Structure formats: C-alpha cells, structure tokens
Coordinates of C-alpha atoms in Angstrom, one line a residue:
M278 CA -127.8 34.4 5.1
R279 CA -127.7 34.0 8.9
F280 CA -125.7 37.3 9.2
S281 CA -128.3 39.2 7.2
R282 CA -131.1 37.8 9.2
A283 CA -129.4 38.8 12.4
V284 CA -128.9 42.3 11.0
R285 CA -132.5 42.6 10.1
A286 CA -133.5 41.4 13.5
V287 CA -131.4 44.0 15.2
L288 CA -132.6 46.8 13.0
A289 CA -136.3 45.8 13.0
P290 CA -137.2 47.9 16.2
Y291 CA -135.9 51.0 14.4
G292 CA -138.2 50.6 11.4
R293 CA -141.9 50.2 10.7
Q294 CA -142.2 47.4 13.3
G295 CA -140.9 49.7 16.1
L296 CA -143.4 52.4 15.1
R297 CA -146.2 49.9 15.1
D298 CA -145.1 48.6 18.5
L299 CA -145.1 52.2 19.8
V300 CA -148.6 52.8 18.6
F301 CA -149.7 49.5 20.2
L302 CA -148.0 50.5 23.5
A303 CA -149.7 53.9 23.5
S304 CA -153.1 52.3 22.8
A305 CA -152.9 50.9 26.4
V306 CA -153.6 54.4 27.8
P307 CA -157.2 54.8 26.7
T308 CA -158.0 51.2 27.5
A309 CA -156.6 51.7 30.9
N310 CA -159.1 54.5 31.5
L311 CA -161.9 52.1 30.5
S312 CA -160.4 49.5 32.9
A313 CA -160.6 52.0 35.7
V314 CA -164.4 51.8 35.4
V315 CA -164.2 48.1 36.3
V316 CA -162.1 49.0 39.4
L317 CA -164.4 51.7 40.6
A318 CA -167.5 49.7 39.9
W319 CA -166.9 47.2 42.7
P320 CA -166.6 49.5 45.7
G321 CA -168.1 52.7 44.3
A322 CA -171.7 51.8 43.9
A323 CA -172.9 51.2 47.4
P324 CA -176.4 52.8 46.9
F325 CA -177.0 50.5 43.9
V326 CA -176.8 46.9 45.2
L327 CA -176.6 45.2 41.8
A328 CA -174.2 47.7 40.2
P329 CA -171.0 46.1 41.8
V330 CA -172.1 42.8 40.4
L331 CA -173.5 43.7 37.0
L332 CA -171.0 46.3 35.8
P333 CA -167.9 44.1 36.0
L334 CA -169.8 41.2 34.6
L335 CA -170.9 43.2 31.6
L336 CA -167.8 45.3 31.1
T337 CA -165.1 42.6 31.5
P338 CA -166.2 40.7 28.3
V339 CA -166.4 44.0 26.4
L340 CA -162.9 45.1 27.5
T341 CA -161.6 41.6 26.6
R342 CA -163.0 41.9 23.1
I343 CA -161.5 45.4 22.8
H344 CA -158.0 44.1 23.8
R345 CA -158.3 41.1 21.5
S346 CA -159.2 43.5 18.6
R347 CA -156.3 45.7 19.7
F348 CA -153.8 42.8 19.5
R349 CA -155.2 41.6 16.2
S350 CA -155.3 44.9 14.4
L351 CA -152.0 46.4 15.6
L352 CA -149.9 43.3 15.9
G353 CA -151.6 40.7 13.8
L354 CA -151.8 38.5 16.9
E355 CA -154.9 36.4 17.5
I356 CA -155.6 35.7 21.1
P357 CA -158.0 32.6 21.3
A358 CA -161.3 33.4 22.8
V359 CA -162.3 31.8 26.1
P360 CA -165.5 29.6 26.0
Q361 CA -168.4 31.5 27.4
V362 CA -169.5 30.4 30.8
R363 CA -173.1 29.1 31.0
P364 CA -175.3 30.2 32.8
R365 CA -174.1 33.8 32.6
W366 CA -174.2 34.5 36.4
R367 CA -171.5 31.8 36.9
A368 CA -169.0 34.1 35.2
L369 CA -168.7 35.9 38.6
T370 CA -167.0 32.9 40.1
A371 CA -165.3 31.6 37.0
E372 CA -161.5 31.6 36.9
T373 CA -161.4 33.0 33.4
T374 CA -163.3 36.1 34.5
W375 CA -161.0 36.9 37.3
R376 CA -157.9 36.4 35.1
Q377 CA -159.4 38.9 32.6
V378 CA -160.1 41.3 35.4
L379 CA -156.5 41.0 36.6
Y380 CA -155.3 41.9 33.2
H381 CA -157.6 44.9 32.8
V382 CA -157.0 46.2 36.3
V383 CA -153.3 45.5 36.9
V384 CA -151.5 44.7 33.7
N385 CA -153.2 47.2 31.5
T386 CA -152.7 50.0 34.0
V387 CA -149.0 49.1 34.4
M388 CA -148.5 49.0 30.6
A389 CA -150.2 52.4 30.3
L390 CA -147.7 53.9 32.8
Y391 CA -145.0 52.1 30.9
A392 CA -146.1 53.6 27.7
L393 CA -146.2 57.1 29.2
G394 CA -142.7 56.6 30.5
T395 CA -141.5 55.4 27.1
V396 CA -143.0 58.5 25.4
F397 CA -141.3 60.7 28.0
V398 CA -137.9 59.0 27.3
I399 CA -138.4 59.6 23.6
V400 CA -139.3 63.2 24.0
C401 CA -136.4 63.8 26.3
G402 CA -134.0 62.2 23.8
L403 CA -135.3 64.4 21.0
V404 CA -135.0 67.5 23.1
L405 CA -131.4 66.7 24.1
V406 CA -130.3 65.7 20.6
S407 CA -131.7 68.9 19.2
L408 CA -130.0 71.0 21.8
P409 CA -127.5 72.7 19.4
A410 CA -130.5 74.0 17.4
W411 CA -132.3 75.8 20.2
Y412 CA -129.7 76.3 23.0
W413 CA -128.6 79.7 21.8
A414 CA -132.2 81.0 22.1
V415 CA -132.4 80.2 25.9
P416 CA -132.6 83.5 27.8
G417 CA -129.8 84.0 30.2
N418 CA -127.3 81.9 28.1
D419 CA -123.8 82.8 29.3
A420 CA -121.1 81.5 27.0
T421 CA -118.6 82.1 29.8
G422 CA -120.3 79.6 32.0
G423 CA -120.9 82.0 34.8
A424 CA -123.4 81.2 37.5
P425 CA -126.9 82.7 37.2
P426 CA -127.7 85.7 39.3
P427 CA -129.0 84.7 42.7
A428 CA -132.8 85.0 43.2
A429 CA -134.2 87.6 45.5
P430 CA -135.4 86.5 48.9
G431 CA -138.9 85.0 48.7
T432 CA -138.7 84.5 44.9
R433 CA -138.0 81.5 42.7
P434 CA -134.7 81.1 40.7
D435 CA -134.8 82.1 37.1
L436 CA -135.5 78.8 35.3
P437 CA -134.0 79.7 31.9
A438 CA -130.9 81.1 33.4
T439 CA -130.5 78.0 35.6
L440 CA -131.0 75.8 32.6
A441 CA -128.4 77.7 30.7
F442 CA -126.0 77.5 33.6
G443 CA -126.5 73.7 33.8
I444 CA -125.8 73.3 30.1
N445 CA -122.7 75.4 30.2
H446 CA -121.5 73.8 33.4
H447 CA -122.0 70.1 32.5
G448 CA -121.2 70.4 28.8
I449 CA -123.6 70.2 25.9
T450 CA -121.8 67.2 24.5
W451 CA -122.7 64.9 27.3
L452 CA -126.3 66.0 27.1
I453 CA -126.4 65.2 23.4
V454 CA -124.8 61.8 24.1
L455 CA -127.4 61.1 26.8
G456 CA -130.2 62.1 24.4
S457 CA -128.7 59.8 21.6
L458 CA -128.5 56.9 24.1
A459 CA -132.2 57.5 25.0
L460 CA -133.2 57.4 21.3
V461 CA -131.1 54.3 20.7
L462 CA -132.6 52.4 23.6
A463 CA -136.2 53.6 23.1
P464 CA -137.1 51.1 20.4
W465 CA -135.9 48.3 22.6
I466 CA -137.8 49.6 25.5
V467 CA -140.9 49.7 23.3
L468 CA -140.1 46.1 22.1
L469 CA -139.8 44.9 25.7
G470 CA -143.1 46.5 26.6
R471 CA -144.8 44.9 23.7
M472 CA -143.4 41.5 24.6
L473 CA -144.5 41.8 28.2
D474 CA -148.0 42.9 27.3
T475 CA -148.3 40.1 24.7
R476 CA -147.1 37.5 27.2
A477 CA -149.5 38.7 29.9
A478 CA -152.5 38.9 27.5
A479 CA -151.9 35.4 26.2
G480 CA -151.8 34.1 29.7
L481 CA -154.7 36.1 31.2
L482 CA -157.1 36.9 28.3
G483 CA -156.8 33.6 26.5
P484 CA -157.4 30.0 27.7
N485 CA -155.5 28.7 30.7
R486 CA -152.8 26.7 28.9
A487 CA -151.7 24.9 32.0
R488 CA -155.2 23.8 32.8
E489 CA -155.9 22.9 29.2
L490 CA -152.7 20.7 29.2
A491 CA -153.8 19.0 32.4
E492 CA -157.2 18.5 31.0
L493 CA -155.8 17.1 27.8
T494 CA -153.5 14.8 29.8
R495 CA -156.4 13.6 31.8
R496 CA -158.5 12.9 28.6
V497 CA -155.6 11.1 27.0
E498 CA -155.3 8.9 30.1
N499 CA -159.0 8.3 30.1
L500 CA -159.0 7.5 26.4
A501 CA -156.1 5.1 26.9
E502 CA -157.9 3.4 29.7
S503 CA -161.2 3.3 27.8
R504 CA -159.4 1.9 24.8
A505 CA -158.2 -1.0 26.8
E506 CA -161.7 -1.5 28.1
V507 CA -163.1 -1.3 24.6
V508 CA -160.7 -4.0 23.5
D509 CA -161.8 -6.2 26.3
A510 CA -165.4 -5.4 25.6
A511 CA -165.0 -6.2 21.9
D512 CA -163.4 -9.5 22.8
A513 CA -166.3 -10.3 25.2
E514 CA -168.8 -9.2 22.5
R515 CA -167.1 -11.5 20.0
R516 CA -167.4 -14.4 22.4
R517 CA -171.1 -13.5 23.1
I518 CA -171.8 -13.5 19.3
E519 CA -170.1 -16.8 18.9
R520 CA -172.1 -18.2 21.8
D521 CA -175.4 -16.8 20.5
L522 CA -174.7 -18.2 17.0
H523 CA -173.8 -21.6 18.4
D524 CA -176.7 -21.9 20.9
G525 CA -179.3 -20.1 18.7
A526 CA -179.3 -19.9 14.9
Q527 CA -176.7 -22.7 14.5
Q528 CA -178.7 -25.2 16.6
R529 CA -181.9 -24.3 14.7
L530 CA -180.2 -24.8 11.3
V531 CA -178.7 -28.1 12.5
S532 CA -182.1 -29.2 13.6
L533 CA -183.6 -28.1 10.3
A534 CA -181.0 -30.1 8.4
M535 CA -181.5 -33.2 10.5
N536 CA -185.3 -33.0 10.1
L537 CA -185.0 -32.6 6.4
G538 CA -182.6 -35.5 6.1
L539 CA -184.8 -37.7 8.3
A540 CA -187.9 -36.8 6.2
K541 CA -185.9 -37.6 3.0
R542 CA -185.2 -41.1 4.2
T543 CA -188.6 -41.8 5.7
L544 CA -190.7 -40.5 2.9
K545 CA -189.4 -43.2 0.6
N546 CA -190.8 -45.9 2.8
L547 CA -194.3 -44.4 3.1
P548 CA -197.2 -45.3 0.9
P549 CA -197.8 -42.8 -1.9
E550 CA -201.1 -41.6 -0.2
E551 CA -199.2 -40.7 3.0
Q552 CA -196.2 -39.1 1.5
A553 CA -198.0 -35.8 0.6
A554 CA -199.4 -35.4 4.1
R555 CA -196.1 -36.2 5.7
A556 CA -194.3 -33.9 3.4
M557 CA -196.5 -31.0 4.3
V558 CA -195.8 -31.6 8.0
V559 CA -192.1 -31.6 7.4
I560 CA -192.3 -28.5 5.3
D561 CA -194.2 -26.7 8.0
E562 CA -191.7 -27.7 10.7
A563 CA -188.8 -26.7 8.4
H564 CA -190.5 -23.3 7.7
T565 CA -190.9 -22.7 11.4
E566 CA -187.3 -23.5 12.2
A567 CA -186.1 -21.4 9.3
Q568 CA -188.2 -18.4 10.5
S569 CA -186.9 -18.8 14.0
A570 CA -183.3 -18.9 12.8
I571 CA -183.8 -15.8 10.6
S572 CA -185.4 -14.0 13.5
E573 CA -182.5 -14.8 15.8
L574 CA -180.0 -13.8 13.1
R575 CA -181.9 -10.5 12.6
D576 CA -181.8 -9.8 16.3
L577 CA -178.1 -10.6 16.4
V578 CA -177.3 -8.3 13.4
R579 CA -179.4 -5.5 15.0
G580 CA -177.3 -5.8 18.1
L581 CA -174.1 -5.4 16.1
H582 CA -175.2 -2.3 14.2
P583 CA -178.8 -1.4 13.5
V584 CA -179.4 -0.5 9.8
V585 CA -182.2 2.0 10.8
L586 CA -179.6 4.0 12.8
E587 CA -177.5 4.5 9.7
D588 CA -180.4 5.1 7.3
R589 CA -182.8 7.2 9.3
G590 CA -180.9 8.5 12.3
L591 CA -181.0 8.3 16.1
D592 CA -184.6 9.3 16.4
A593 CA -186.0 6.5 14.4
A594 CA -183.6 3.9 15.9
L595 CA -184.6 4.9 19.5
S596 CA -188.2 4.8 18.5
G597 CA -187.7 1.2 17.5
I598 CA -186.1 0.4 20.9
A599 CA -188.9 2.1 22.8
A600 CA -191.5 0.1 20.8
R601 CA -189.8 -3.2 21.6
A602 CA -189.3 -2.5 25.3
P603 CA -191.3 -4.7 27.7
L604 CA -192.6 -1.6 29.6
P605 CA -194.2 1.7 28.4
V606 CA -191.5 4.2 27.3
R607 CA -192.0 7.9 26.7
L608 CA -189.4 9.1 24.1
Q609 CA -188.6 12.7 23.4
V610 CA -185.8 13.5 20.8
R611 CA -184.9 17.1 19.9
L612 CA -182.0 17.1 17.5
D613 CA -181.5 19.7 14.7
R614 CA -178.6 17.7 13.1
R615 CA -177.0 14.3 13.3
A616 CA -174.0 13.5 15.4
A617 CA -171.0 11.6 14.3
P618 CA -171.8 7.9 13.4
A619 CA -169.7 6.5 16.3
V620 CA -171.5 8.9 18.8
E621 CA -174.9 7.9 17.5
A622 CA -174.0 4.2 17.8
V623 CA -172.8 4.7 21.4
A624 CA -176.0 6.6 22.2
Y625 CA -178.1 3.9 20.7
F626 CA -176.5 1.1 22.7
V627 CA -176.5 3.1 25.9
V628 CA -180.2 3.6 25.7
S629 CA -180.7 -0.1 24.6
E630 CA -178.7 -1.4 27.5
A631 CA -180.3 1.0 30.0
L632 CA -183.8 -0.2 29.0
A633 CA -182.6 -3.8 29.3
N634 CA -181.3 -3.1 32.9
I635 CA -184.6 -1.4 33.8
A636 CA -186.6 -4.4 32.6
K637 CA -184.3 -6.8 34.5
H638 CA -183.7 -5.0 37.8
A639 CA -185.7 -1.9 38.3
R640 CA -189.2 -3.4 38.6
A641 CA -190.4 -0.2 37.0
S642 CA -193.9 0.5 35.5
R643 CA -192.6 3.1 33.0
A644 CA -189.5 4.8 31.7
E645 CA -188.8 8.1 30.0
I646 CA -186.0 8.9 27.5
A647 CA -185.0 12.5 26.6
V648 CA -182.3 13.3 24.0
D649 CA -181.3 16.8 23.0
E650 CA -178.2 18.8 22.0
R651 CA -176.7 21.4 24.2
P652 CA -173.6 23.7 24.0
G653 CA -170.5 22.4 25.8
A654 CA -167.1 23.6 26.8
N655 CA -165.5 22.0 23.7
G656 CA -168.5 22.1 21.3
P657 CA -172.0 20.8 21.2
V658 CA -172.8 17.7 23.3
L659 CA -175.5 15.1 22.9
V660 CA -177.3 14.8 26.3
I661 CA -179.3 11.6 27.1
R662 CA -181.5 11.2 30.1
V663 CA -183.1 7.9 31.0
T664 CA -185.5 7.9 33.9
D665 CA -187.6 5.1 35.5
D666 CA -190.0 4.9 38.5
G667 CA -188.5 1.6 39.8
V668 CA -187.1 0.7 43.2
G669 CA -183.8 2.5 42.7
G670 CA -180.6 1.6 44.6
A671 CA -178.5 1.0 41.5
D672 CA -174.8 0.7 42.3
P673 CA -172.8 2.8 39.8
V674 CA -169.5 1.3 41.0
N675 CA -170.1 -2.4 41.3
G676 CA -173.0 -2.8 38.9
S677 CA -171.6 -4.6 35.9
G678 CA -174.3 -3.2 33.6
L679 CA -173.6 0.4 34.7
V680 CA -169.9 -0.1 34.4
G681 CA -170.3 -1.3 30.9
L682 CA -172.5 1.8 30.1
R683 CA -169.8 4.1 31.5
Q684 CA -167.1 2.3 29.4
R685 CA -169.3 2.8 26.3
A686 CA -169.6 6.5 27.0
A687 CA -165.9 6.9 27.8
S688 CA -165.0 5.3 24.4
V689 CA -166.0 8.5 22.7
D690 CA -164.8 10.8 25.5
G691 CA -168.3 11.0 27.0
T692 CA -169.4 11.0 30.6
L693 CA -172.1 9.1 32.5
Q694 CA -173.7 10.0 35.8
I695 CA -176.4 8.1 37.7
T696 CA -178.7 9.1 40.5
S697 CA -180.5 6.2 42.1
P698 CA -181.7 6.6 45.7
L699 CA -183.5 3.7 47.4
G700 CA -187.1 3.8 46.5
G701 CA -186.4 5.5 43.2
P702 CA -186.5 7.2 40.8
T703 CA -183.4 6.3 38.9
T704 CA -182.0 8.9 36.4
L705 CA -179.2 8.1 34.0
H706 CA -177.5 11.3 32.6
V707 CA -175.1 10.8 29.7
E708 CA -173.2 13.5 27.7
L709 CA -171.4 12.6 24.5
P710 CA -169.5 15.0 22.2
C711 CA -171.4 15.4 18.9
A712 CA -168.2 15.5 16.9
L713 CA -165.0 13.4 17.3

C-alpha cells in the first residue's frame, strides 16, 4: 500500500495534476501584466495628485480577489480573505495592503518569468527529442560532418548550415538525451513553481499567521487572567449576597417572626375588645416587614440576573436601569439583533455599575448611554458609551469600580477604555464581541 502510494506520488506530476499545475503557472503571466499597473501607478501619475494614492488602493483588492479566484479554480486551494480595513483610507498604511502589493509586484512578476522559463524548457525538450524527425530537412545538412562554408566578409554565417554542423559535430544522441532530461524534469520544475507560488500567496495574500498566533496567545493569556479574576469576583459576589441576605431580608424575616410570636403571646392576655385593634396593628407591621423583605429579595435577584434581560432583551433591561437611576439618563439603543446571553449580561452589569459609580463619585447632573453594533476585526462588536458631565478625574488603574468593570468586559474578551480629564466630562467606551 505504501509502495503504491509512493509510486502514485512520483508519477502525479506527469499526469493531469502536472498539466493543471502548468496551466496555473502560466496564468501568472497575464496577472503579472495587471500587477504592472500597480507598479506604474505610484510614480507615473505626477500630473494627477490623487492617482498614485487611489489607483493602488482600488487595484490591490481587485488583484487579490483575482489571485484568490485563480488559486481556488485551478488548484482548489482557498486562501482566507483578510478582514477589510475600516475606514477605507487606512488601507494605505495597513500591513495587509503592503503584503498584498509585495505579492503582486514582486512575487507574481517572478513567477511569470519562472513560467516563461518553464515553457521554454518544455519547448526545447520537445524540439530536441523530435530531432530525428526533422533533422534531415535542415538545409546544409552534411552527413560527413564537414564544417559549414565560411561566411563572406561583412555577412552573417549560414544559420541552418551552422546548426547542421553542430548536430553532426556533437552527436544527435546527446541532444536527444538532453531533450529527454528536460522533459523529465519539466513537471518537477512546474511542481516546484506551484509550491513556491502557493507558499508565497498563503503568507502574503492571506492573514498574517504569525501575528494571528501572537494575538491568539495574547487573548488566551488575557482570558486566563480574566478567568482567575472572574473566579475571585464570583467569590466576592457570593460573600456580598450572603451579607445582603443576612443583613437585609433575613433580619426583616427574623423581626417579622419575633413580632408575630410576641403578638401571639400578648393577644391572649388582652381583653376581647382590645384584641381586634391590637391584631390589626400587628398585621399592618407584619405586612410592612414582609413587603420590605420581598423588595430586598427582588432587588437581590435582579442583581443576580434580571428576568427582563432574558425575556425582552438589552434595550428593555437598560431602560429599567435608566428609569431607576438617581439622575436623568438619556438612553439610545440601536441594535438589529440580540447578542449572546453572556454578552448581554456583561453589558447590563457594566452599564448598571457605571451609573452607580456616576451617582456616587461624579457629582453629575445627567448621563448619556449609547449602545449600538459595529463591524469588528473578528466579527460584529457591541459598543457601549456611557458619558456624564461630572467632575471627572476618574483613575482607570487604581479605581476599584473601574477595575471591576474592566474585569467584567475582559471575561467575554471585551475591552474597556475611559477618558476622564479633570473637570469632566467622563466617557466610558466598552466593546464586547456579539458572539462567543
């Protein structure tokens, strides 16, 4: 089995695959002519100031799509597309654009010359191998191998006679061997060219694998760090819930039970005409305590995971936060679809904690919240902007509230930036991936 596979691998360049590789290699010639336009567009358009900028900017993506289609249709190889740079003018300084220009200008030109040289080798091999079929028809052929007649002064030598002399002198057999060797090596030359072109295209036309690996490594490290922070935050949240239950709802329920027990014992000793009035007072107090306990439990549950967020989405949940805020809040949400549940939860708590920080520290008279979806490098992102007109001066490094917000955003591979000059205004900018 292994031997047959090895034989097929050795013979593959001489079959249909070799012909397909040759066609692919030859297709580099017309694309190289198109690439020359990119080369000439930079220095060759001095009278037109915008031409050196706009032509490469417009032609490079077109040439890249042509080459990706060329690899896909002729080799069945899919080169991943590079994310489009936004805004468009930044493509002039983007590394991906210059890598593509390098392929179109240098690699494609070299491969076109390589293809022409390969075709020349194949043609020469065919000519030399077929030498016995046409050698006799060469004018000036001298079977004795004599030298061709010398050329007259001021004239060129007789080319057919010189060719015939060379064939007779060096031997037709060696020329046939040379042609056969060229034909035997030609498929491997084609294969080598195809491999070089494929490797260069994957590195220059596709995404930067080294940078992607470095970015992936950075994201893994950040996620590992944020995971540890999330575990610590979850433990702190658990302790806070336990403290809130102990100091809030539990104390009210204990007080309710004690009041009811005391009323049960004292009502027996009261005259019948006072029992009804006393019972109503006890019932009113118990009702008030129960309502307070229910309200605290409801607030606690809302802090864990608001039901409205799951049922009606981020817009309705943020509207509830804005309505309960202790200062006027202007909310603007523009979302065409819902993000992942974990992302919506992080967005909800980021806005909630941001408004709480504004109410405690900013001394602001109003706040604005804007939420929308924008395209990102790895897919759509949820963009949140929280702005207040407070005193500013927020410390993004040492402020515990801001550190907690950054940790929340990092838990879903998001980012948080804050701008807070002294005197205000303070702007919180958060970007979260819509899908995990």
